[in-house]
Short mmCIF file of C-alpha atoms in Angstrom, two decimals:
data_model
loop_
_atom_site.label_atom_id
_atom_site.label_comp_id
_atom_site.label_asym_id
_atom_site.label_seq_id
_atom_site.Cartn_x
_atom_site.Cartn_y
_atom_site.Cartn_z
CA MET A 1 22.03 -15.42 -4.72
CA ARG A 2 25.48 -16.67 -3.62
CA GLY A 3 24.91 -15.02 -0.02
CA ASP A 4 26.83 -12.03 -1.49
CA VAL A 5 25.87 -8.34 -0.06
CA VAL A 6 23.95 -6.20 -2.61
CA THR A 7 22.61 -2.97 -2.31
CA VAL A 8 19.41 -2.51 -4.16
CA GLU A 9 19.27 1.65 -5.60
CA ALA A 10 15.39 2.31 -5.38
CA ALA A 11 13.32 5.80 -6.64
CA GLY A 12 10.85 5.22 -4.48
CA GLU A 13 10.84 3.53 -1.65
CA PRO A 14 11.99 0.13 -0.84
CA ARG A 15 9.21 -2.86 -1.34
CA ARG A 16 10.04 -6.94 -1.31
CA VAL A 17 8.55 -8.97 -3.41
CA HIS A 18 6.82 -12.46 -1.11
CA HIS A 19 5.69 -14.75 -3.80
CA PRO A 20 7.96 -14.31 -6.93
CA PRO A 21 8.18 -17.67 -8.88
CA ASP A 22 11.64 -18.30 -7.74
CA PRO A 23 11.91 -16.99 -4.72
CA VAL A 24 15.11 -16.03 -2.51
CA ALA A 25 16.34 -15.07 0.93
CA CYS A 26 16.85 -11.15 0.78
CA GLY A 27 18.00 -9.00 3.25
CA ASN A 28 16.89 -5.72 4.60
CA LEU A 29 16.32 -3.59 1.41
CA VAL A 30 18.29 0.57 2.49
CA ARG A 31 17.72 3.33 0.89
CA VAL A 32 21.14 5.08 0.14
CA THR A 33 19.58 7.98 -2.44
CA PRO A 34 17.81 10.94 -0.75
CA ALA A 35 14.30 11.39 -0.88
CA ALA A 36 13.24 14.63 -2.54
CA PRO A 37 12.44 17.69 -0.26
CA GLU A 38 8.64 18.17 0.03
CA GLU A 39 8.91 21.19 -2.11
CA GLU A 40 9.10 18.59 -5.01
CA THR A 41 6.70 16.01 -4.11
CA HIS A 42 3.67 18.21 -2.16
CA THR A 43 2.10 20.99 -2.48
CA ASP A 44 -0.04 23.23 -0.09
CA VAL A 45 -4.23 21.94 -0.63
CA THR A 46 -6.96 23.77 2.00
CA PHE A 47 -9.79 21.38 2.94
CA VAL A 48 -12.61 23.51 3.21
CA GLY A 49 -15.24 22.38 6.05
CA CYS A 50 -13.07 19.53 8.07
CA SER A 51 -14.68 17.98 10.89
CA PRO A 52 -11.92 17.03 12.89
CA ARG A 53 -11.65 13.45 15.15
CA GLY A 54 -10.05 11.66 17.81
CA GLU A 55 -6.47 12.54 17.96
CA LEU A 56 -6.71 15.62 15.98
CA ARG A 57 -9.83 17.65 17.10
CA ASP A 58 -8.23 16.88 20.62
CA ALA A 59 -4.58 19.15 19.14
CA LEU A 60 -7.35 22.45 17.67
CA ALA A 61 -9.17 22.90 21.04
CA ALA A 62 -5.72 22.91 23.06
CA GLY A 63 -4.45 25.23 20.21
CA ALA A 64 -1.96 23.14 19.25
CA ASP A 65 0.58 24.46 16.15
CA ASP A 66 2.47 20.46 15.75
CA PHE A 67 0.50 17.52 14.10
CA ARG A 68 1.20 14.47 13.37
CA GLU A 69 0.43 12.86 9.29
CA VAL A 70 -3.22 12.66 9.29
CA ARG A 71 -5.92 10.88 6.90
CA TYR A 72 -8.93 12.44 5.75
CA GLN A 73 -12.69 11.04 4.79
CA GLY A 74 -14.75 13.15 1.43
CA LEU A 75 -18.77 12.52 2.88
CA THR A 76 -21.78 12.57 1.15
CA ARG A 77 -24.54 15.69 1.60
CA ILE A 78 -25.95 12.73 3.41
CA GLY A 79 -22.90 11.76 5.66
CA ASN A 80 -22.05 8.97 3.95
CA HIS A 81 -18.55 7.59 3.27
CA HIS A 82 -17.69 8.72 -0.83
CA HIS A 83 -13.55 8.17 -0.47
CA GLU A 84 -10.77 8.16 1.89
CA ASP A 85 -6.50 8.49 2.00
CA GLU A 86 -3.89 9.81 3.52
CA ALA A 87 -3.67 13.47 3.92
CA GLY A 88 -0.19 14.64 5.03
CA ARG A 89 0.48 17.18 7.37
CA ILE A 90 -1.33 19.79 8.77
CA THR A 91 0.71 23.45 7.61
CA ALA A 92 -2.52 25.65 8.63
CA TRP A 93 -6.19 25.78 9.71
CA GLU A 94 -8.12 28.05 10.96
CA THR A 95 -12.15 28.35 12.00
CA SER A 96 -14.53 27.88 8.99
CA ALA A 97 -16.17 31.27 7.66
CA ARG A 98 -17.82 29.05 5.01
CA HIS A 99 -19.19 25.67 7.45
CA ARG A 100 -20.67 26.94 10.93
CA GLY A 101 -18.51 24.69 13.63
CA LEU A 102 -16.31 23.69 11.01
CA VAL A 103 -12.44 24.49 10.42
CA ASP A 104 -10.52 24.95 6.89
CA LEU A 105 -7.32 22.58 6.89
CA THR A 106 -3.95 23.24 4.67
CA LEU A 107 -2.48 20.27 4.46
CA SER A 108 1.36 19.24 2.85
CA PHE A 109 -0.19 16.75 0.48
CA PRO A 110 0.88 14.54 -2.21
CA ARG A 111 1.01 15.83 -5.58
CA THR A 112 0.73 12.14 -6.82
CA ARG A 113 -2.72 12.00 -5.25
CA LEU A 114 -4.34 15.42 -6.53
CA VAL A 115 -7.62 14.89 -7.47
CA PRO A 116 -7.60 15.56 -10.98
CA PRO A 117 -9.92 19.23 -11.94
CA ALA A 118 -12.35 16.05 -14.47
CA THR A 119 -12.80 14.03 -11.37
CA GLY A 120 -13.45 17.45 -9.46
CA GLU A 121 -15.98 18.43 -11.93
CA ILE A 122 -18.07 14.76 -12.35
CA TRP A 123 -17.39 14.82 -8.09
CA ASP A 124 -19.88 18.18 -8.11
CA LEU A 125 -22.21 17.35 -10.92
CA PHE A 126 -23.36 13.83 -8.87
CA TRP A 127 -22.81 16.29 -6.10
CA ARG A 128 -26.75 17.05 -5.05
CA ALA A 129 -28.54 14.57 -7.76
CA ARG A 130 -26.87 13.19 -11.21
CA PRO A 131 -26.78 15.11 -13.92
CA VAL A 132 -30.36 15.50 -16.53
CA GLU A 133 -28.77 17.04 -19.92
CA PRO A 134 -27.87 14.12 -22.56
CA GLY A 135 -24.55 13.69 -23.65
CA THR A 136 -22.35 15.43 -20.37
CA TRP A 137 -20.80 12.45 -19.93
CA ARG A 138 -19.18 13.29 -23.29
CA ARG A 139 -16.60 15.90 -22.13
CA PHE A 140 -14.95 13.75 -20.32
CA THR A 141 -12.01 11.40 -21.55
CA GLY A 142 -9.98 8.94 -21.23
CA ALA A 143 -9.60 7.62 -16.79
CA ALA A 144 -12.70 10.48 -16.43
CA ARG A 145 -14.97 8.19 -17.95
CA GLY A 146 -14.48 5.66 -15.38
CA GLU A 147 -15.20 8.56 -12.57
CA TRP A 148 -18.62 9.17 -14.55
CA LEU A 149 -19.89 5.30 -15.29
CA ASP A 150 -18.73 5.20 -10.91
CA ARG A 151 -20.19 8.00 -9.87
CA ALA A 152 -23.92 6.93 -11.77
CA ALA A 153 -23.82 3.68 -10.24
CA ALA A 154 -23.16 5.05 -6.39
CA HIS A 155 -26.20 7.21 -7.35
CA GLY A 156 -28.35 3.93 -7.95
CA SER A 157 -31.55 3.46 -9.64
CA HIS A 158 -34.16 4.63 -8.51
CA GLY A 159 -36.43 6.72 -10.63
CA ALA A 160 -35.04 5.25 -13.77
CA PRO A 161 -37.04 3.83 -16.18
CA GLU A 162 -38.49 -0.08 -15.75
CA LEU A 163 -36.74 -2.04 -18.95
CA VAL A 164 -39.60 -3.17 -21.80
CA PRO A 165 -39.52 -6.25 -23.29
CA GLY A 166 -39.80 -5.68 -27.19
CA ALA A 167 -38.56 -2.52 -26.44
CA THR A 168 -36.31 -0.19 -29.21
CA TYR A 169 -33.42 2.07 -28.01
CA ARG A 170 -32.02 3.83 -30.39
CA LEU A 171 -27.87 4.74 -29.32
CA ASP A 172 -25.44 7.73 -30.58
CA GLY A 173 -22.26 6.02 -31.32
CA THR A 174 -20.65 9.41 -31.83
CA ASP A 175 -18.45 9.20 -29.61
CA ILE A 176 -17.76 5.25 -28.84
CA VAL A 177 -14.26 4.72 -28.76
CA ASP A 178 -13.60 2.20 -25.91
CA GLU A 179 -15.81 0.14 -23.38
CA ASP A 180 -16.86 3.45 -20.93
CA SER A 181 -18.46 5.17 -23.45
CA PHE A 182 -20.53 2.73 -25.07
CA ARG A 183 -21.61 2.37 -21.44
CA CYS A 184 -21.75 6.00 -21.03
CA ALA A 185 -23.67 6.03 -24.54
CA LEU A 186 -26.10 2.95 -23.88
CA GLY A 187 -26.82 3.86 -19.93
CA GLU A 188 -28.00 7.28 -21.30
CA ALA A 189 -29.98 5.59 -24.62
CA VAL A 190 -32.34 3.42 -22.07
CA LEU A 191 -31.74 4.59 -18.98
CA GLY A 192 -31.79 8.37 -19.37
CA PRO A 193 -28.92 10.78 -18.54
CA GLY A 194 -26.53 10.62 -15.70
CA ARG A 195 -27.06 6.71 -15.44
CA CYS A 196 -25.53 3.65 -16.57
CA PHE A 197 -26.57 -1.02 -16.18
CA ARG A 198 -25.72 -1.54 -13.01
CA GLU A 199 -23.32 -4.21 -11.55
CA GLY A 200 -23.60 -7.85 -11.79
CA GLY A 201 -24.30 -10.03 -8.43
CA SER A 202 -20.79 -11.50 -8.72
CA GLY A 203 -19.21 -7.86 -10.40
CA ALA A 204 -19.93 -8.37 -13.81
CA SER A 205 -20.51 -5.18 -16.26
CA GLY A 206 -19.39 -6.34 -19.60
CA PRO A 207 -21.65 -6.59 -22.88
CA GLY A 208 -23.23 -9.56 -21.93
CA ALA A 209 -24.20 -8.74 -18.09
CA ILE A 210 -25.93 -5.83 -19.82
CA GLY A 211 -27.31 -7.94 -22.47
CA GLU A 212 -29.14 -10.34 -19.97
CA GLU A 213 -30.88 -7.07 -18.84
CA LEU A 214 -31.53 -6.17 -22.62
CA SER A 215 -32.39 -9.92 -23.61
CA GLY A 216 -35.57 -9.05 -26.19
CA ALA A 217 -34.93 -5.40 -26.97
CA THR A 218 -33.58 -3.68 -29.49
CA VAL A 219 -30.87 -1.33 -29.87
CA VAL A 220 -30.38 0.20 -33.47
CA TRP A 221 -26.96 1.05 -33.76
CA HIS A 222 -26.25 5.09 -34.85
CA ARG A 223 -22.71 4.98 -36.27
CA ALA A 224 -21.42 2.04 -35.02
CA ASP A 225 -18.07 1.97 -37.71
CA VAL A 226 -16.75 4.90 -35.34
CA ALA A 227 -16.90 1.49 -33.05
CA ARG A 228 -16.24 -0.89 -35.28
CA ALA A 229 -13.08 1.38 -36.35
CA CYS A 230 -11.78 2.31 -32.22
CA LEU A 231 -12.87 -1.01 -30.49
CA GLY A 232 -11.28 -3.59 -28.75
CA VAL A 233 -7.56 -1.59 -31.14
CA GLN A 234 -6.28 0.02 -27.09
CA PRO A 235 -3.33 0.35 -25.81
CA TYR A 236 -2.80 -3.51 -23.42
CA SER A 237 -2.86 -2.17 -20.67
CA GLY A 238 -3.62 -5.36 -17.77
CA ARG A 239 -6.63 -6.64 -20.25
CA ARG A 240 -6.91 -6.31 -23.86
CA PRO A 241 -9.76 -4.81 -24.29
CA ALA A 242 -13.03 -6.12 -26.20
CA THR A 243 -13.34 -6.06 -29.79
CA PHE A 244 -16.49 -4.01 -31.85
CA GLN A 245 -17.26 -7.68 -32.72
CA GLU A 246 -16.93 -9.14 -29.43
CA LEU A 247 -18.73 -7.18 -28.30
CA VAL A 248 -21.79 -7.48 -30.60
CA ASP A 249 -21.18 -11.73 -29.93
CA ASP A 250 -22.33 -11.04 -26.22
CA LEU A 251 -24.91 -8.68 -26.99
CA THR A 252 -26.76 -11.12 -29.48
CA ALA A 253 -25.59 -13.92 -27.67
CA ALA A 254 -27.66 -12.27 -24.54
CA GLY A 255 -31.07 -11.92 -27.00
CA VAL A 256 -31.11 -8.30 -27.55
CA ARG A 257 -30.97 -7.41 -31.29
CA LEU A 258 -28.66 -5.27 -33.20
CA VAL A 259 -29.18 -3.17 -36.13
CA LEU A 260 -26.33 -1.55 -36.92
CA ASP A 261 -26.21 2.08 -38.81
#
């Protein structure tokens, strides 16, 4: 701050904070420690059944053996865009034996972006149709339940039963330990396996938004003691999770009759 030359050593790539509370002039940040060798940060991953495009397609057609880093897109079975990310550099390729007209690409893939096994299992479960076995969501924990909800929401509401005013639904609270598991369990109890309540127009998907859809209905919450003991006590992670009482208050305020068993 006095204009002295300062060396900043970082474990990762240099970053600047452009709008801190008290900005000061800052020179260039130069990494002075060597980057970790690729064998420690990457691993070979083979993408099966790829459809190269652009420069990569032209390079493969020309028989090139050296490629720049590429991006990849994952598509659904009907060709819709599923996800996209950086993939790394190609280390090998061959004509796919399982997919006519496509190729299998082996890449030096960043380990930090590997798809967790639980996430891959969820993608497989929702690949052709949503899961129909009740309670399938229970085999997943932590962040995987958030992925389950994302996949359930992505499949839309086609075929979901209509919500009947005055109906009674029974919610099994045995495994409701956080907001994600609450949404998984309630979505299944009301809409059926592999379903969840859609997000509201403003992206709201909390208890209040769900309560508006269930307004007038009765929810008999079995084993509510589990949620009472667990909700709202997880470590802080960006926002304070709702407590059991807050969740109950939001639902009842929206017009849901709750029977806690």
